[in-house]
mmCIF file of C-alpha atoms in Angstrom:
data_model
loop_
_atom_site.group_PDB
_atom_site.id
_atom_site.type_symbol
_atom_site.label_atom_id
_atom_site.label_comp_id
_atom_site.label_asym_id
_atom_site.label_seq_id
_atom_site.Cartn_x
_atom_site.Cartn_y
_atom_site.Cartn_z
ATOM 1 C CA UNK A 1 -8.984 13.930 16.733
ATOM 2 C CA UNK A 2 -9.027 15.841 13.229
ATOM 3 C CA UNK A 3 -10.453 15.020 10.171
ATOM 4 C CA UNK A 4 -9.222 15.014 6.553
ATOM 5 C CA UNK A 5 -11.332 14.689 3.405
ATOM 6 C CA UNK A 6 -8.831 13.895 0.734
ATOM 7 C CA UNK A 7 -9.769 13.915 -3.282
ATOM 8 C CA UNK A 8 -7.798 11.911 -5.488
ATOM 9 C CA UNK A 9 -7.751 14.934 -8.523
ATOM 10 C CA UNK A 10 -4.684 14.211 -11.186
ATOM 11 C CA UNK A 11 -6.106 17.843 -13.159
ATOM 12 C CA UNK A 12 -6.604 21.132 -11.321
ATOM 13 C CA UNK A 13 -9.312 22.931 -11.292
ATOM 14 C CA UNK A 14 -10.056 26.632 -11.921
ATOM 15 C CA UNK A 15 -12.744 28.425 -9.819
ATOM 16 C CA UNK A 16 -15.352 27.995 -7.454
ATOM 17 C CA UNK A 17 -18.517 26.171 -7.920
ATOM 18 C CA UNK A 18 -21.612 25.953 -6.184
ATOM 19 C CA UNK A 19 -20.879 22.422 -5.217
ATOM 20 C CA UNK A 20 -17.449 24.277 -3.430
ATOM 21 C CA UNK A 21 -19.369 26.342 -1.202
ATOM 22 C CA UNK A 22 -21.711 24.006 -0.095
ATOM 23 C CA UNK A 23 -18.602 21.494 0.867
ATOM 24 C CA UNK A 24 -17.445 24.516 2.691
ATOM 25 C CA UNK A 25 -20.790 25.051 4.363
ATOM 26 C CA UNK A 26 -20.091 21.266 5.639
ATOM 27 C CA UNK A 27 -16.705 21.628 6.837
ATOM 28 C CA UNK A 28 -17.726 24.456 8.995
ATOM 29 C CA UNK A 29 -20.220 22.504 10.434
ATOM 30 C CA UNK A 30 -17.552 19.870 10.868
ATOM 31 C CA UNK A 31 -15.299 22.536 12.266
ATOM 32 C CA UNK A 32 -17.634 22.917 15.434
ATOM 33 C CA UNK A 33 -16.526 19.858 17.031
ATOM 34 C CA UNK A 34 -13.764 18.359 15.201
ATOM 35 C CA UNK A 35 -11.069 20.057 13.341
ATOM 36 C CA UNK A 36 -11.253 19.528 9.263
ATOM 37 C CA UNK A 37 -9.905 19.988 6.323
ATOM 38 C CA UNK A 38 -9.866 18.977 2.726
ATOM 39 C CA UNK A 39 -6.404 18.096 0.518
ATOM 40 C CA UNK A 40 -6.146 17.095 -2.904
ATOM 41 C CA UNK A 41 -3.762 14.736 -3.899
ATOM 42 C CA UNK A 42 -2.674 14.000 -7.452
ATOM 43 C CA UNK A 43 -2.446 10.151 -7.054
ATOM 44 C CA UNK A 44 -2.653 6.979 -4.921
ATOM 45 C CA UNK A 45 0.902 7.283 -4.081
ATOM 46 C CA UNK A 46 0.786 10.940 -2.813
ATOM 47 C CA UNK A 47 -2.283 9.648 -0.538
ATOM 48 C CA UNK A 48 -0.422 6.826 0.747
ATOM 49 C CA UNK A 49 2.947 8.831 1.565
ATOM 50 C CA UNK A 50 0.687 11.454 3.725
ATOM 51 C CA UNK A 51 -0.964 8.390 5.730
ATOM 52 C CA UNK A 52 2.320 7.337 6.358
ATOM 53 C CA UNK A 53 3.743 11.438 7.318
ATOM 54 C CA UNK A 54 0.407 11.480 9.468
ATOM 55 C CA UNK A 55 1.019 8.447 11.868
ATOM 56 C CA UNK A 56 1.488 9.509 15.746
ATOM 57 C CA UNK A 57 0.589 7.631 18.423
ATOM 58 C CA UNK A 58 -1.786 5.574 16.210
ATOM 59 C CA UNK A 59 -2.287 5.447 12.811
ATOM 60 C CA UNK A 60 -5.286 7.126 10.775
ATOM 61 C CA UNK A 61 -8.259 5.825 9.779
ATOM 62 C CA UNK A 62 -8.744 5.437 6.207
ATOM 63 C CA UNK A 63 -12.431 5.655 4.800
ATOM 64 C CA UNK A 64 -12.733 5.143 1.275
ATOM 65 C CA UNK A 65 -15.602 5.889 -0.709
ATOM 66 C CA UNK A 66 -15.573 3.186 -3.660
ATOM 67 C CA UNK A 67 -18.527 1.642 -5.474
ATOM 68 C CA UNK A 68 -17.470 -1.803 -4.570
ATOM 69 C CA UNK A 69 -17.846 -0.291 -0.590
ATOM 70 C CA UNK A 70 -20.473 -1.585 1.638
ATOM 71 C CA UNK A 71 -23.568 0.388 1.281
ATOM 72 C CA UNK A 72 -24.464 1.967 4.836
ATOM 73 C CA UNK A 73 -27.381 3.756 6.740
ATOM 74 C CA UNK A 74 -26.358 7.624 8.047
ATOM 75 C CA UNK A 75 -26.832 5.144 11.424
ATOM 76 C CA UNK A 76 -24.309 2.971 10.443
ATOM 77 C CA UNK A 77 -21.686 5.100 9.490
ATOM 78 C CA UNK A 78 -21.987 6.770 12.794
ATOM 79 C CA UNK A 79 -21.474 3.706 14.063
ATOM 80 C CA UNK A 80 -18.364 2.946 12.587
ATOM 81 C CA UNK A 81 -17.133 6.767 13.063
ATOM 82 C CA UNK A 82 -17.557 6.233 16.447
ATOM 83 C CA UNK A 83 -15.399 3.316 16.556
ATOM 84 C CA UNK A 84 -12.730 5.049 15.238
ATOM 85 C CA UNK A 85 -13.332 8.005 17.761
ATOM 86 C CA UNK A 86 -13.425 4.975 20.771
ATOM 87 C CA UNK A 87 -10.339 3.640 19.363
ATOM 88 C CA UNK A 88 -8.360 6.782 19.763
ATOM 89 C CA UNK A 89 -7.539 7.158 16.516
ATOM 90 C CA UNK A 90 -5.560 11.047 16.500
ATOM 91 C CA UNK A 91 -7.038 11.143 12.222
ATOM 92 C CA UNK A 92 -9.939 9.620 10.247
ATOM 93 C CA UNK A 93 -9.171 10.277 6.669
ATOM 94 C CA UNK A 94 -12.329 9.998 4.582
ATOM 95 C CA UNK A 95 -11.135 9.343 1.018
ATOM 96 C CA UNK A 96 -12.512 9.821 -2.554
ATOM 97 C CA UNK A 97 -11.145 8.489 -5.265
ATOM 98 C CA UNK A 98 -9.320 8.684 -8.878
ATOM 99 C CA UNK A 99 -11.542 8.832 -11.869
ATOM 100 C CA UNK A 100 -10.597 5.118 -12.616
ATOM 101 C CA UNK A 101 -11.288 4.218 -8.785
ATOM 102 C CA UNK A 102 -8.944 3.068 -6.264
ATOM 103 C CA UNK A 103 -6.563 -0.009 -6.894
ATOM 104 C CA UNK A 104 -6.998 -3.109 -5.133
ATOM 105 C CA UNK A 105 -4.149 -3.607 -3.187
ATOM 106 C CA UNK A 106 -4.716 0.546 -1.920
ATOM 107 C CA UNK A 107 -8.530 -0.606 -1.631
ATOM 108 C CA UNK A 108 -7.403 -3.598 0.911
ATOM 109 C CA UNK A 109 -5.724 -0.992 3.246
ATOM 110 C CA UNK A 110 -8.707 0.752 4.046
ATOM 111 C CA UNK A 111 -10.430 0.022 7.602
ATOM 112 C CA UNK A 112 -13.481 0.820 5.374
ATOM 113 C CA UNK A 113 -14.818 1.627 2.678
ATOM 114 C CA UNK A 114 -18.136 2.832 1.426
ATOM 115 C CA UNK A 115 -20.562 2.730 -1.495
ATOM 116 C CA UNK A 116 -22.747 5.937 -2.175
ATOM 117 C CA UNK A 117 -24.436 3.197 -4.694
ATOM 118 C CA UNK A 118 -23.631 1.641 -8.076
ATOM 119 C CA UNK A 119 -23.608 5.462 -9.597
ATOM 120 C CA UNK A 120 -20.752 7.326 -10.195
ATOM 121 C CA UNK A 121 -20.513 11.049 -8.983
ATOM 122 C CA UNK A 122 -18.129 13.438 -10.182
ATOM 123 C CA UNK A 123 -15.157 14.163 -7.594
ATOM 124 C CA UNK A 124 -17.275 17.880 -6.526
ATOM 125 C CA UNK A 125 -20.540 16.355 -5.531
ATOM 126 C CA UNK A 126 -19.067 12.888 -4.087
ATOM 127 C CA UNK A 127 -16.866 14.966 -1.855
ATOM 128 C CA UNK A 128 -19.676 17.136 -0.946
ATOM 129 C CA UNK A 129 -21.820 14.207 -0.007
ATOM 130 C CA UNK A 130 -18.844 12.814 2.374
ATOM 131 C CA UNK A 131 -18.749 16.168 4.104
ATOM 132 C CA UNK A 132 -22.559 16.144 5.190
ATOM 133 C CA UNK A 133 -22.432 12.310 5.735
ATOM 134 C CA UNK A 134 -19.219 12.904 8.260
ATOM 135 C CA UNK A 135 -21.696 16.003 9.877
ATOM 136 C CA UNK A 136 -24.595 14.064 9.577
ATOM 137 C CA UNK A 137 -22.659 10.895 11.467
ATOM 138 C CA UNK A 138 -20.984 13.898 14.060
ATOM 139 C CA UNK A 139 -24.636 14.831 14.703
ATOM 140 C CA UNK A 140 -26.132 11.420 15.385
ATOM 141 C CA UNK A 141 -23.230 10.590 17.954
ATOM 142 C CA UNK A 142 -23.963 13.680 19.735
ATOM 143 C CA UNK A 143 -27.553 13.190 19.634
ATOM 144 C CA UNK A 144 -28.183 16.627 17.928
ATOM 145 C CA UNK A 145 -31.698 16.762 15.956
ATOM 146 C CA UNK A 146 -29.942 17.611 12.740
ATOM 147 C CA UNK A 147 -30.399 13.681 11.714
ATOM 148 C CA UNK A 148 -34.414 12.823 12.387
ATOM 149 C CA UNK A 149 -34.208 8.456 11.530
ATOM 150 C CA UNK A 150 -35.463 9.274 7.789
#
């Protein structure tokens, strides 16, 4: 079972920020049970034709992160990771979205999706804040004292 963090970025970006390495610290983490990686993509579209390429034996799971989501505990998110990992899915793609936020029809594909709050982060800090969710969920399924119930 891998995972992929996908961004939803139409512009590039130049350089690396502090908010890059401390994804990267994440995705290590990540790394130490489950493979992971992170792909921009420059549109819905783009997203939609890799969830499509990516389909084995079942298709992935697609977690959006969208303001209109249902706002979950660390607990609860494990929870639902884990019933992705029961189900056998082979991906669990944990998405953020364009600037303008995702479209509705693309928003009812999702198996879930997930409100950080009413706030809007910018792409660099939402997509950090996946990464140590996704660790912090990997952690509480594997009962490892990373996550202490606060």
């Amino acid at each position: 079972m891998t995972f992929l963090l996908a961004r939803i970025q139409p512009r590039s970006r130049s350089g690396a920020s502090p908010a890059d390495q401390l994804l990267q610290l994440y995705i290590e983490r990540i790394r130490h049970t489950h493979p992971c990686e992170i792909k921009d993509f420059p549109d819905e579209a783009a997203l939609a034709a890799h969830l499509q390429r990516s389909a084995r034996r079942t298709r992935p799971a697609l977690i959006l992160t969208d303001s209109r989501g249902q706002a979950l505990t660390s607990e609860q998110i494990a929870a639902r990771l884990g019933g992705f990992l029961d189900a056998g899915h082979q991906q669990i793609v944990l998405a953020i979205g364009p600037p303008d936020g995702w479209t509705a029809p693309f928003l009812a594909q999702a198996d879930l999706a997930v409100s950080f709050g009413r706030i809007t982060l910018p792409h660099e800090l939402a997509t950090v804040i996946l990464a140590e969710q996704t660790y912090r969920a990997l952690a509480i399924l594997a009962g490892h004292p990373y996550h202490r119930g606060h």
